[in-house]
PDB file of C-alpha atoms and ligand atoms in Angstrom:
ATOM      1  CA  MET A  19     -16.113  10.463   5.474  1.00  0.00           C
ATOM      2  CA  LEU A  20     -16.075  11.439   9.149  1.00  0.00           C
ATOM      3  CA  SER A  21     -18.351  14.205  10.393  1.00  0.00           C
ATOM      4  CA  ARG A  22     -16.635  17.472  11.338  1.00  0.00           C
ATOM      5  CA  GLU A  23     -17.205  16.706  14.964  1.00  0.00           C
ATOM      6  CA  MET A  24     -15.655  13.233  14.802  1.00  0.00           C
ATOM      7  CA  MET A  25     -12.772  14.566  12.716  1.00  0.00           C
ATOM      8  CA  LYS A  26     -12.039  17.036  15.459  1.00  0.00           C
ATOM      9  CA  LYS A  27     -12.188  14.288  18.051  1.00  0.00           C
ATOM     10  CA  TYR A  28     -10.098  11.623  16.320  1.00  0.00           C
ATOM     11  CA  MET A  29      -8.071  13.088  13.473  1.00  0.00           C
ATOM     12  CA  VAL A  30      -5.184  15.467  12.915  1.00  0.00           C
ATOM     13  CA  ILE A  31      -4.754  16.660   9.355  1.00  0.00           C
ATOM     14  CA  SER A  32      -1.492  18.389   8.476  1.00  0.00           C
ATOM     15  CA  PRO A  33      -1.759  22.032   7.337  1.00  0.00           C
ATOM     16  CA  GLU A  34      -0.527  21.130   3.840  1.00  0.00           C
ATOM     17  CA  VAL A  35      -3.151  18.397   3.401  1.00  0.00           C
ATOM     18  CA  GLN A  36      -5.883  20.558   4.930  1.00  0.00           C
ATOM     19  CA  ASP A  37      -5.053  23.292   2.461  1.00  0.00           C
ATOM     20  CA  ALA A  38      -5.243  20.785  -0.419  1.00  0.00           C
ATOM     21  CA  MET A  39      -8.638  19.601   0.843  1.00  0.00           C
ATOM     22  CA  ASP A  40      -9.963  23.137   1.120  1.00  0.00           C
ATOM     23  CA  ASN A  41      -8.846  23.934  -2.415  1.00  0.00           C
ATOM     24  CA  GLY A  42      -9.814  20.689  -4.151  1.00  0.00           C
ATOM     25  CA  TYR A  43      -6.200  19.820  -4.878  1.00  0.00           C
ATOM     26  CA  PRO A  44      -5.309  16.199  -5.776  1.00  0.00           C
ATOM     27  CA  ILE A  45      -4.161  14.232  -2.733  1.00  0.00           C
ATOM     28  CA  VAL A  46      -2.252  10.953  -2.608  1.00  0.00           C
ATOM     29  CA  ALA A  47      -2.459   8.879   0.561  1.00  0.00           C
ATOM     30  CA  LEU A  48       0.647   6.847   1.454  1.00  0.00           C
ATOM     31  CA  GLU A  49       0.773   3.939   3.901  1.00  0.00           C
ATOM     32  CA  SER A  50       3.192   3.694   6.836  1.00  0.00           C
ATOM     33  CA  THR A  51       3.652  -0.016   7.570  1.00  0.00           C
ATOM     34  CA  ILE A  52       6.150  -0.070   4.745  1.00  0.00           C
ATOM     35  CA  ILE A  53       8.095   2.529   6.773  1.00  0.00           C
ATOM     36  CA  SER A  54       7.926   0.897  10.203  1.00  0.00           C
ATOM     37  CA  HIS A  55       7.775  -2.810   9.344  1.00  0.00           C
ATOM     38  CA  GLY A  56       8.625  -3.118   5.650  1.00  0.00           C
ATOM     39  CA  MET A  57      12.093  -1.611   5.318  1.00  0.00           C
ATOM     40  CA  PRO A  58      15.160  -1.050   7.528  1.00  0.00           C
ATOM     41  CA  TYR A  59      16.315   2.371   8.727  1.00  0.00           C
ATOM     42  CA  PRO A  60      17.526   4.664   7.160  1.00  0.00           C
ATOM     43  CA  GLN A  61      16.266   3.491   3.767  1.00  0.00           C
ATOM     44  CA  ASN A  62      12.701   3.500   5.077  1.00  0.00           C
ATOM     45  CA  LEU A  63      12.871   7.201   5.950  1.00  0.00           C
ATOM     46  CA  GLU A  64      14.695   8.123   2.749  1.00  0.00           C
ATOM     47  CA  THR A  65      12.084   6.296   0.691  1.00  0.00           C
ATOM     48  CA  ALA A  66       9.169   7.883   2.553  1.00  0.00           C
ATOM     49  CA  LEU A  67      10.644  11.338   1.955  1.00  0.00           C
ATOM     50  CA  ALA A  68      11.433  10.556  -1.676  1.00  0.00           C
ATOM     51  CA  CYS A  69       7.875   9.356  -2.300  1.00  0.00           C
ATOM     52  CA  GLU A  70       6.447  12.547  -0.836  1.00  0.00           C
ATOM     53  CA  ARG A  71       8.767  14.628  -3.011  1.00  0.00           C
ATOM     54  CA  ILE A  72       7.832  12.646  -6.142  1.00  0.00           C
ATOM     55  CA  VAL A  73       4.115  13.093  -5.434  1.00  0.00           C
ATOM     56  CA  ARG A  74       4.640  16.857  -5.161  1.00  0.00           C
ATOM     57  CA  GLU A  75       6.758  16.965  -8.319  1.00  0.00           C
ATOM     58  CA  ASN A  76       3.928  15.264 -10.143  1.00  0.00           C
ATOM     59  CA  GLY A  77       1.349  17.803  -9.089  1.00  0.00           C
ATOM     60  CA  ALA A  78      -0.339  16.283  -6.050  1.00  0.00           C
ATOM     61  CA  ILE A  79      -0.099  16.584  -2.263  1.00  0.00           C
ATOM     62  CA  PRO A  80       1.173  13.578  -0.277  1.00  0.00           C
ATOM     63  CA  ALA A  81      -0.682  12.442   2.845  1.00  0.00           C
ATOM     64  CA  THR A  82       1.165   9.742   4.739  1.00  0.00           C
ATOM     65  CA  THR A  83      -1.234   8.066   7.175  1.00  0.00           C
ATOM     66  CA  ALA A  84      -0.507   6.724  10.663  1.00  0.00           C
ATOM     67  CA  ILE A  85      -1.753   6.732  14.234  1.00  0.00           C
ATOM     68  CA  ILE A  86       0.375   8.710  16.684  1.00  0.00           C
ATOM     69  CA  ASN A  87      -0.552   8.890  20.362  1.00  0.00           C
ATOM     70  CA  GLY A  88      -4.026   7.685  19.514  1.00  0.00           C
ATOM     71  CA  LYS A  89      -4.682  10.340  16.880  1.00  0.00           C
ATOM     72  CA  ILE A  90      -5.417   9.388  13.290  1.00  0.00           C
ATOM     73  CA  ARG A  91      -2.850  11.313  11.298  1.00  0.00           C
ATOM     74  CA  VAL A  92      -3.288  12.428   7.705  1.00  0.00           C
ATOM     75  CA  GLY A  93      -0.061  14.017   6.480  1.00  0.00           C
ATOM     76  CA  LEU A  94       3.105  13.754   8.552  1.00  0.00           C
ATOM     77  CA  SER A  95       5.933  16.213   9.145  1.00  0.00           C
ATOM     78  CA  GLU A  96       9.516  15.143   8.488  1.00  0.00           C
ATOM     79  CA  GLU A  97       9.981  14.658  12.202  1.00  0.00           C
ATOM     80  CA  GLU A  98       6.915  12.451  12.436  1.00  0.00           C
ATOM     81  CA  LEU A  99       8.087  10.403   9.476  1.00  0.00           C
ATOM     82  CA  LYS A 100      11.366   9.923  11.302  1.00  0.00           C
ATOM     83  CA  PHE A 101       9.479   8.772  14.370  1.00  0.00           C
ATOM     84  CA  MET A 102       7.624   6.183  12.257  1.00  0.00           C
ATOM     85  CA  ALA A 103      10.936   5.077  10.749  1.00  0.00           C
ATOM     86  CA  THR A 104      12.838   4.653  14.003  1.00  0.00           C
ATOM     87  CA  SER A 105      10.543   3.991  16.956  1.00  0.00           C
ATOM     88  CA  LYS A 106      10.222   0.425  18.170  1.00  0.00           C
ATOM     89  CA  ASP A 107       6.941   1.367  19.770  1.00  0.00           C
ATOM     90  CA  ILE A 108       4.735   1.126  16.707  1.00  0.00           C
ATOM     91  CA  ILE A 109       2.081  -1.524  16.214  1.00  0.00           C
ATOM     92  CA  LYS A 110       1.357  -2.882  12.757  1.00  0.00           C
ATOM     93  CA  CYS A 111      -2.265  -1.829  12.514  1.00  0.00           C
ATOM     94  CA  SER A 112      -4.959  -3.705  10.659  1.00  0.00           C
ATOM     95  CA  ARG A 113      -8.704  -3.081  10.929  1.00  0.00           C
ATOM     96  CA  ARG A 114      -9.096  -5.061  14.155  1.00  0.00           C
ATOM     97  CA  ASP A 115      -6.247  -3.081  15.799  1.00  0.00           C
ATOM     98  CA  TYR A 116      -7.456   0.363  14.707  1.00  0.00           C
ATOM     99  CA  PRO A 117      -9.965   1.134  17.491  1.00  0.00           C
ATOM    100  CA  TYR A 118      -7.741  -0.425  20.167  1.00  0.00           C
ATOM    101  CA  ILE A 119      -4.702   1.665  19.219  1.00  0.00           C
ATOM    102  CA  ILE A 120      -6.762   4.853  19.092  1.00  0.00           C
ATOM    103  CA  ALA A 121      -8.694   4.245  22.299  1.00  0.00           C
ATOM    104  CA  ASN A 122      -5.481   3.468  24.186  1.00  0.00           C
ATOM    105  CA  LYS A 123      -3.500   6.390  22.744  1.00  0.00           C
ATOM    106  CA  LEU A 124      -0.883   4.133  21.157  1.00  0.00           C
ATOM    107  CA  ASN A 125       1.121   4.381  17.933  1.00  0.00           C
ATOM    108  CA  GLY A 126       0.133   2.432  14.857  1.00  0.00           C
ATOM    109  CA  ALA A 127       1.546   2.008  11.383  1.00  0.00           C
ATOM    110  CA  THR A 128      -1.219   1.763   8.831  1.00  0.00           C
ATOM    111  CA  THR A 129      -1.178  -1.187   6.449  1.00  0.00           C
ATOM    112  CA  VAL A 130      -2.900  -0.885   3.098  1.00  0.00           C
ATOM    113  CA  ALA A 131      -6.096  -1.981   4.878  1.00  0.00           C
ATOM    114  CA  THR A 132      -6.038   0.772   7.503  1.00  0.00           C
ATOM    115  CA  SER A 133      -4.592   3.351   5.113  1.00  0.00           C
ATOM    116  CA  ILE A 134      -7.686   2.724   2.986  1.00  0.00           C
ATOM    117  CA  ILE A 135      -9.865   3.194   6.078  1.00  0.00           C
ATOM    118  CA  THR A 136      -8.032   6.405   6.979  1.00  0.00           C
ATOM    119  CA  ALA A 137      -8.175   7.774   3.436  1.00  0.00           C
ATOM    120  CA  SER A 138     -11.873   7.045   3.317  1.00  0.00           C
ATOM    121  CA  LEU A 139     -12.530   8.749   6.675  1.00  0.00           C
ATOM    122  CA  ALA A 140     -10.672  11.793   5.355  1.00  0.00           C
ATOM    123  CA  GLY A 141     -12.300  11.745   1.905  1.00  0.00           C
ATOM    124  CA  ILE A 142      -9.151  10.845  -0.082  1.00  0.00           C
ATOM    125  CA  LYS A 143      -9.632   8.817  -3.257  1.00  0.00           C
ATOM    126  CA  LEU A 144      -6.224   7.344  -4.003  1.00  0.00           C
ATOM    127  CA  LEU A 145      -3.567   5.390  -2.111  1.00  0.00           C
ATOM    128  CA  VAL A 146      -0.054   4.453  -3.135  1.00  0.00           C
ATOM    129  CA  THR A 147       1.731   1.413  -1.743  1.00  0.00           C
ATOM    130  CA  GLY A 148       4.514  -0.954  -2.781  1.00  0.00           C
ATOM    131  CA  GLY A 149       2.847  -4.321  -2.773  1.00  0.00           C
ATOM    132  CA  ILE A 150      -0.666  -5.063  -1.625  1.00  0.00           C
ATOM    133  CA  GLY A 151      -1.317  -7.903   0.798  1.00  0.00           C
ATOM    134  CA  GLY A 152      -3.148 -10.893  -0.599  1.00  0.00           C
ATOM    135  CA  VAL A 153      -4.001 -14.540  -0.301  1.00  0.00           C
ATOM    136  CA  HIS A 154      -1.005 -16.283   1.217  1.00  0.00           C
ATOM    137  CA  ARG A 155       0.375 -19.504  -0.144  1.00  0.00           C
ATOM    138  CA  GLY A 156      -1.221 -22.372   1.770  1.00  0.00           C
ATOM    139  CA  ALA A 157      -4.241 -20.208   2.689  1.00  0.00           C
ATOM    140  CA  GLU A 158      -6.468 -23.234   2.196  1.00  0.00           C
ATOM    141  CA  GLU A 159      -5.034 -24.425   5.512  1.00  0.00           C
ATOM    142  CA  THR A 160      -4.008 -21.248   7.328  1.00  0.00           C
ATOM    143  CA  PHE A 161      -6.897 -19.007   6.204  1.00  0.00           C
ATOM    144  CA  ASP A 162      -4.267 -16.255   5.888  1.00  0.00           C
ATOM    145  CA  ILE A 163      -5.846 -13.710   3.589  1.00  0.00           C
ATOM    146  CA  SER A 164      -4.777 -10.099   4.046  1.00  0.00           C
ATOM    147  CA  ARG A 165      -7.424  -7.667   5.239  1.00  0.00           C
ATOM    148  CA  ASP A 166      -6.109  -5.390   2.451  1.00  0.00           C
ATOM    149  CA  LEU A 167      -8.292  -7.211  -0.066  1.00  0.00           C
ATOM    150  CA  GLN A 168     -11.590  -6.826   1.789  1.00  0.00           C
ATOM    151  CA  GLU A 169     -10.905  -3.198   2.589  1.00  0.00           C
ATOM    152  CA  LEU A 170     -10.099  -2.503  -1.063  1.00  0.00           C
ATOM    153  CA  ALA A 171     -13.231  -4.333  -2.182  1.00  0.00           C
ATOM    154  CA  GLY A 172     -15.484  -2.327   0.133  1.00  0.00           C
ATOM    155  CA  THR A 173     -14.129   1.219  -0.261  1.00  0.00           C
ATOM    156  CA  ASP A 174     -14.317   3.698  -3.127  1.00  0.00           C
ATOM    157  CA  ILE A 175     -10.597   4.124  -3.679  1.00  0.00           C
ATOM    158  CA  VAL A 176      -7.876   3.597  -6.263  1.00  0.00           C
ATOM    159  CA  VAL A 177      -4.871   1.689  -4.913  1.00  0.00           C
ATOM    160  CA  VAL A 178      -1.638   1.770  -6.898  1.00  0.00           C
ATOM    161  CA  CYS A 179       0.756  -1.134  -6.328  1.00  0.00           C
ATOM    162  CA  ALA A 180       3.462  -3.051  -8.179  1.00  0.00           C
ATOM    163  CA  GLY A 181       1.382  -6.218  -8.203  1.00  0.00           C
ATOM    164  CA  ALA A 182       1.644  -8.880  -5.554  1.00  0.00           C
ATOM    165  CA  LYS A 183       4.772 -10.531  -4.261  1.00  0.00           C
ATOM    166  CA  SER A 184       5.220 -14.189  -4.924  1.00  0.00           C
ATOM    167  CA  ILE A 185       5.435 -14.749  -1.158  1.00  0.00           C
ATOM    168  CA  LEU A 186       1.679 -14.734  -1.874  1.00  0.00           C
ATOM    169  CA  ASP A 187      -0.423 -16.959  -4.094  1.00  0.00           C
ATOM    170  CA  ILE A 188      -0.902 -14.517  -6.956  1.00  0.00           C
ATOM    171  CA  GLY A 189      -3.460 -16.677  -8.769  1.00  0.00           C
ATOM    172  CA  LEU A 190      -5.675 -17.015  -5.695  1.00  0.00           C
ATOM    173  CA  THR A 191      -5.283 -13.302  -4.938  1.00  0.00           C
ATOM    174  CA  LEU A 192      -6.635 -12.466  -8.395  1.00  0.00           C
ATOM    175  CA  GLU A 193      -9.513 -14.945  -7.964  1.00  0.00           C
ATOM    176  CA  TYR A 194     -10.396 -13.344  -4.651  1.00  0.00           C
ATOM    177  CA  LEU A 195     -10.397  -9.861  -6.175  1.00  0.00           C
ATOM    178  CA  GLU A 196     -12.627 -11.094  -8.988  1.00  0.00           C
ATOM    179  CA  THR A 197     -15.137 -12.550  -6.523  1.00  0.00           C
ATOM    180  CA  PHE A 198     -15.325  -9.251  -4.657  1.00  0.00           C
ATOM    181  CA  GLY A 199     -15.651  -7.220  -7.827  1.00  0.00           C
ATOM    182  CA  VAL A 200     -12.361  -5.353  -7.858  1.00  0.00           C
ATOM    183  CA  PRO A 201     -11.144  -4.403 -11.345  1.00  0.00           C
ATOM    184  CA  VAL A 202      -7.384  -4.989 -11.643  1.00  0.00           C
ATOM    185  CA  LEU A 203      -5.985  -2.598 -14.224  1.00  0.00           C
ATOM    186  CA  GLY A 204      -2.528  -3.224 -15.634  1.00  0.00           C
ATOM    187  CA  TYR A 205      -0.691   0.008 -16.328  1.00  0.00           C
ATOM    188  CA  LYS A 206       0.916  -0.590 -19.717  1.00  0.00           C
ATOM    189  CA  THR A 207       0.852  -4.338 -19.099  1.00  0.00           C
ATOM    190  CA  ASP A 208      -1.560  -7.245 -19.430  1.00  0.00           C
ATOM    191  CA  ASP A 209       0.444  -9.475 -17.111  1.00  0.00           C
ATOM    192  CA  MET A 210       0.009  -9.205 -13.332  1.00  0.00           C
ATOM    193  CA  PRO A 211       3.355  -7.824 -12.061  1.00  0.00           C
ATOM    194  CA  ALA A 212       5.063  -9.775  -9.282  1.00  0.00           C
ATOM    195  CA  PHE A 213       6.512  -6.841  -7.341  1.00  0.00           C
ATOM    196  CA  TYR A 214      10.243  -7.551  -7.779  1.00  0.00           C
ATOM    197  CA  THR A 215       9.707  -8.645 -11.380  1.00  0.00           C
ATOM    198  CA  ARG A 216       7.526  -7.249 -14.156  1.00  0.00           C
ATOM    199  CA  LYS A 217       5.557 -10.409 -14.838  1.00  0.00           C
ATOM    200  CA  SER A 218       3.937 -13.233 -12.916  1.00  0.00           C
ATOM    201  CA  GLY A 219       2.504 -15.124 -15.867  1.00  0.00           C
ATOM    202  CA  TYR A 220      -1.060 -14.422 -14.675  1.00  0.00           C
ATOM    203  CA  LYS A 221      -2.945 -12.502 -17.319  1.00  0.00           C
ATOM    204  CA  LEU A 222      -4.845  -9.339 -16.465  1.00  0.00           C
ATOM    205  CA  ASP A 223      -8.126  -8.572 -18.161  1.00  0.00           C
ATOM    206  CA  TYR A 224      -7.450  -4.908 -18.739  1.00  0.00           C
ATOM    207  CA  LYS A 225      -4.344  -3.165 -19.940  1.00  0.00           C
ATOM    208  CA  MET A 226      -4.445   0.617 -19.723  1.00  0.00           C
ATOM    209  CA  ASP A 227      -1.987   2.794 -21.567  1.00  0.00           C
ATOM    210  CA  SER A 228      -2.877   6.109 -19.954  1.00  0.00           C
ATOM    211  CA  VAL A 229      -3.639   7.410 -16.479  1.00  0.00           C
ATOM    212  CA  ALA A 230      -6.757   9.074 -17.898  1.00  0.00           C
ATOM    213  CA  GLU A 231      -8.199   5.678 -18.821  1.00  0.00           C
ATOM    214  CA  ILE A 232      -7.588   4.444 -15.284  1.00  0.00           C
ATOM    215  CA  ALA A 233      -9.226   7.469 -13.666  1.00  0.00           C
ATOM    216  CA  ASN A 234     -12.151   7.197 -16.062  1.00  0.00           C
ATOM    217  CA  THR A 235     -12.729   3.538 -15.197  1.00  0.00           C
ATOM    218  CA  ALA A 236     -12.723   4.333 -11.471  1.00  0.00           C
ATOM    219  CA  SER A 237     -15.072   7.311 -11.871  1.00  0.00           C
ATOM    220  CA  THR A 238     -17.427   5.219 -13.991  1.00  0.00           C
ATOM    221  CA  LYS A 239     -17.508   2.525 -11.322  1.00  0.00           C
ATOM    222  CA  TRP A 240     -18.443   5.057  -8.649  1.00  0.00           C
ATOM    223  CA  GLU A 241     -20.934   7.039 -10.731  1.00  0.00           C
ATOM    224  CA  LEU A 242     -22.774   3.792 -11.355  1.00  0.00           C
ATOM    225  CA  LYS A 243     -22.827   3.173  -7.591  1.00  0.00           C
ATOM    226  CA  LEU A 244     -20.794   0.003  -8.013  1.00  0.00           C
ATOM    227  CA  SER A 245     -19.113   0.879  -4.760  1.00  0.00           C
ATOM    228  CA  GLY A 246     -15.640  -0.413  -3.992  1.00  0.00           C
ATOM    229  CA  GLY A 247     -12.063  -0.049  -5.070  1.00  0.00           C
ATOM    230  CA  VAL A 248      -9.936  -0.330  -8.170  1.00  0.00           C
ATOM    231  CA  LEU A 249      -6.465  -1.880  -8.116  1.00  0.00           C
ATOM    232  CA  VAL A 250      -3.786  -0.506 -10.423  1.00  0.00           C
ATOM    233  CA  ALA A 251      -0.911  -2.884 -11.114  1.00  0.00           C
ATOM    234  CA  ASN A 252       2.118  -0.855 -12.126  1.00  0.00           C
ATOM    235  CA  PRO A 253       5.167  -2.982 -12.941  1.00  0.00           C
ATOM    236  CA  ILE A 254       8.618  -2.177 -11.545  1.00  0.00           C
ATOM    237  CA  PRO A 255      10.761  -0.299 -14.106  1.00  0.00           C
ATOM    238  CA  GLU A 256      12.732  -2.699 -16.290  1.00  0.00           C
ATOM    239  CA  GLU A 257      16.139  -1.481 -15.090  1.00  0.00           C
ATOM    240  CA  ASP A 258      15.258  -2.055 -11.429  1.00  0.00           C
ATOM    241  CA  ALA A 259      13.638  -5.474 -11.771  1.00  0.00           C
ATOM    242  CA  MET A 260      15.297  -8.442 -10.096  1.00  0.00           C
ATOM    243  CA  ASP A 261      16.572 -11.615 -11.634  1.00  0.00           C
ATOM    244  CA  GLU A 262      13.644 -14.018 -11.527  1.00  0.00           C
ATOM    245  CA  ASN A 263      15.647 -17.046 -10.404  1.00  0.00           C
ATOM    246  CA  LEU A 264      17.408 -15.136  -7.652  1.00  0.00           C
ATOM    247  CA  ILE A 265      14.212 -13.712  -6.201  1.00  0.00           C
ATOM    248  CA  ASN A 266      12.264 -16.946  -6.490  1.00  0.00           C
ATOM    249  CA  SER A 267      14.880 -18.969  -4.662  1.00  0.00           C
ATOM    250  CA  ALA A 268      15.100 -16.265  -1.972  1.00  0.00           C
ATOM    251  CA  ILE A 269      11.330 -16.405  -1.512  1.00  0.00           C
ATOM    252  CA  GLU A 270      11.322 -20.198  -1.363  1.00  0.00           C
ATOM    253  CA  SER A 271      13.964 -20.223   1.344  1.00  0.00           C
ATOM    254  CA  ALA A 272      12.172 -17.469   3.290  1.00  0.00           C
ATOM    255  CA  LEU A 273       8.897 -19.427   3.156  1.00  0.00           C
ATOM    256  CA  LYS A 274      10.689 -22.570   4.323  1.00  0.00           C
ATOM    257  CA  GLU A 275      12.257 -20.773   7.272  1.00  0.00           C
ATOM    258  CA  ALA A 276       8.957 -19.133   8.242  1.00  0.00           C
ATOM    259  CA  LYS A 277       7.367 -22.574   8.338  1.00  0.00           C
ATOM    260  CA  GLU A 278      10.198 -24.075  10.407  1.00  0.00           C
ATOM    261  CA  LYS A 279      10.074 -21.198  12.878  1.00  0.00           C
ATOM    262  CA  GLY A 280       6.289 -21.349  13.112  1.00  0.00           C
ATOM    263  CA  ILE A 281       5.806 -17.729  12.048  1.00  0.00           C
ATOM    264  CA  THR A 282       2.099 -16.950  11.663  1.00  0.00           C
ATOM    265  CA  GLY A 283      -0.443 -14.135  11.564  1.00  0.00           C
ATOM    266  CA  LYS A 284       0.619 -10.516  11.256  1.00  0.00           C
ATOM    267  CA  GLU A 285       4.301 -11.417  11.689  1.00  0.00           C
ATOM    268  CA  THR A 286       4.309 -13.391   8.444  1.00  0.00           C
ATOM    269  CA  THR A 287       4.656 -10.583   5.902  1.00  0.00           C
ATOM    270  CA  PRO A 288       7.363  -8.594   7.785  1.00  0.00           C
ATOM    271  CA  PHE A 289       9.294 -11.820   8.467  1.00  0.00           C
ATOM    272  CA  LEU A 290       9.253 -12.866   4.817  1.00  0.00           C
ATOM    273  CA  LEU A 291      10.270  -9.385   3.634  1.00  0.00           C
ATOM    274  CA  GLY A 292      13.178  -9.331   6.085  1.00  0.00           C
ATOM    275  CA  LYS A 293      14.370 -12.774   5.045  1.00  0.00           C
ATOM    276  CA  VAL A 294      14.196 -11.984   1.351  1.00  0.00           C
ATOM    277  CA  LEU A 295      16.296  -8.897   2.032  1.00  0.00           C
ATOM    278  CA  GLU A 296      18.855 -10.998   3.893  1.00  0.00           C
ATOM    279  CA  VAL A 297      19.045 -13.788   1.307  1.00  0.00           C
ATOM    280  CA  THR A 298      19.426 -11.366  -1.613  1.00  0.00           C
ATOM    281  CA  SER A 299      22.026  -9.397   0.376  1.00  0.00           C
ATOM    282  CA  GLY A 300      20.056  -6.203   0.084  1.00  0.00           C
ATOM    283  CA  LYS A 301      19.263  -6.402  -3.630  1.00  0.00           C
ATOM    284  CA  SER A 302      15.555  -6.753  -2.921  1.00  0.00           C
ATOM    285  CA  LEU A 303      15.589  -3.466  -1.022  1.00  0.00           C
ATOM    286  CA  VAL A 304      16.975  -1.573  -4.012  1.00  0.00           C
ATOM    287  CA  SER A 305      14.144  -2.936  -6.163  1.00  0.00           C
ATOM    288  CA  ASN A 306      11.587  -2.291  -3.460  1.00  0.00           C
ATOM    289  CA  ILE A 307      12.561   1.378  -3.237  1.00  0.00           C
ATOM    290  CA  ALA A 308      12.487   1.808  -7.012  1.00  0.00           C
ATOM    291  CA  LEU A 309       9.028   0.331  -7.405  1.00  0.00           C
ATOM    292  CA  VAL A 310       7.487   2.354  -4.582  1.00  0.00           C
ATOM    293  CA  GLU A 311       8.864   5.563  -6.045  1.00  0.00           C
ATOM    294  CA  ASN A 312       7.512   4.584  -9.444  1.00  0.00           C
ATOM    295  CA  ASN A 313       4.106   3.985  -7.879  1.00  0.00           C
ATOM    296  CA  ALA A 314       4.231   7.401  -6.227  1.00  0.00           C
ATOM    297  CA  LYS A 315       4.781   8.980  -9.628  1.00  0.00           C
ATOM    298  CA  VAL A 316       1.985   7.123 -11.401  1.00  0.00           C
ATOM    299  CA  GLY A 317      -0.298   7.529  -8.381  1.00  0.00           C
ATOM    300  CA  ALA A 318       0.092  11.307  -8.422  1.00  0.00           C
ATOM    301  CA  GLN A 319      -0.647  11.383 -12.143  1.00  0.00           C
ATOM    302  CA  ILE A 320      -3.820   9.327 -11.681  1.00  0.00           C
ATOM    303  CA  ALA A 321      -4.862  11.503  -8.731  1.00  0.00           C
ATOM    304  CA  ARG A 322      -4.649  14.607 -10.920  1.00  0.00           C
ATOM    305  CA  GLU A 323      -7.022  13.029 -13.388  1.00  0.00           C
ATOM    306  CA  LEU A 324      -9.393  11.884 -10.642  1.00  0.00           C
ATOM    307  CA  TYR A 325      -9.598  15.324  -9.077  1.00  0.00           C
ATOM    308  CA  ARG A 326     -10.159  17.111 -12.376  1.00  0.00           C
TER     309      ARG A 326
HETATM  310  N1  PSU B  14       4.365  -5.768   1.078  1.00  0.00           N
HETATM  311  C1  PSU B  14       5.569  -5.137   1.014  1.00  0.00           C
HETATM  312  N2  PSU B  14       5.926  -4.285   1.989  1.00  0.00           N
HETATM  313  C2  PSU B  14       5.092  -4.023   3.030  1.00  0.00           C
HETATM  314  C3  PSU B  14       3.812  -4.673   3.083  1.00  0.00           C
HETATM  315  C4  PSU B  14       3.498  -5.527   2.095  1.00  0.00           C
HETATM  316  O1  PSU B  14       6.329  -5.360   0.097  1.00  0.00           O
HETATM  317  O2  PSU B  14       5.469  -3.247   3.900  1.00  0.00           O
HETATM  318  C5  PSU B  14       2.864  -4.337   4.195  1.00  0.00           C
HETATM  319  C6  PSU B  14       1.750  -3.417   3.662  1.00  0.00           C
HETATM  320  O3  PSU B  14       1.500  -2.411   4.621  1.00  0.00           O
HETATM  321  C7  PSU B  14       0.561  -4.350   3.562  1.00  0.00           C
HETATM  322  C8  PSU B  14       0.825  -5.285   4.697  1.00  0.00           C
HETATM  323  O4  PSU B  14      -0.680  -3.695   3.658  1.00  0.00           O
HETATM  324  O5  PSU B  14       2.225  -5.510   4.674  1.00  0.00           O
HETATM  325  C9  PSU B  14       0.066  -6.585   4.582  1.00  0.00           C
HETATM  326  O6  PSU B  14       0.236  -7.332   5.739  1.00  0.00           O
HETATM  327  P1  PSU B  14      -0.601  -8.671   5.953  1.00  0.00           P
HETATM  328  O7  PSU B  14      -0.090  -9.638   4.944  1.00  0.00           O
HETATM  329  O8  PSU B  14      -0.279  -9.072   7.367  1.00  0.00           O
HETATM  330  O9  PSU B  14      -2.032  -8.327   5.763  1.00  0.00           O
HETATM  331 MN1   MN B  15      -2.419 -12.191   7.409  1.00  0.00          MN
END
């Protein structure tokens, strides 16, 4: 956590989040790359607002993270969320970008990696996202492994996601998490969810049927000084899941086009998401929204247990 002095220098905490901090209320951090680079307008703004509402309805306070004009922001107003959803002047911000964007008074959308950093600087213990970044397919050649995984491994935080998209290599992502000591807890499932679908075929070691069990596992990890994060894999609700064949062929064609166009680095994930949206004629967006909202709900419930 940042010292008071450094908080004053670098961070702006919204009044609602500050009040929650002062009173020991459960807080749920939310990322902002999904808003600026993960979904089109206006669905991105609608989803961000819906997630905040769902967190509140489930007894916690939402804290969307971002960098605006070089200030680390924890908790955004509706107007600021709209800015994140519409401005073209927002840099997708990973760990390497974080100091640059702040020092130069720029705007940055926080990925899972930098949302974890921000949450940790502010003392928040739980983050909700849609899908976490991971080991990309072909990483043995490209070395493309999302910073999300290292940040999760090295920070005391619970991250709630709907598994990993099959634009990634889900098997290698799980191996990587195992090496770095991150427990992956399936919420009511023992199969790693694949974001748009409920199952990937990769088995999870631990299935948890209650949010209390999840919070207890995280607390135990931290009390034992086994520092680092816990990943919760919360499958998309049955009724919102996509047809497996449709989504897999969309992903294959998106990967093929990315390769042909020579898309690399930080552009890869946004490009693939955009293509999948196009190929499925918007169906993937409907699923994406549903799973994020579901994560917001479960995340708030876990946060309440954690802050007990
Ligand atoms: N997956 C999604 N939507 C997203 C992202 C991932 O379905 O918006 C974003 C998240 O912010 C995640 C980031 O942290 O992409 C990972 O990017 P990269 O693969 O470049 O590390
Ligand atoms: Mn990458």
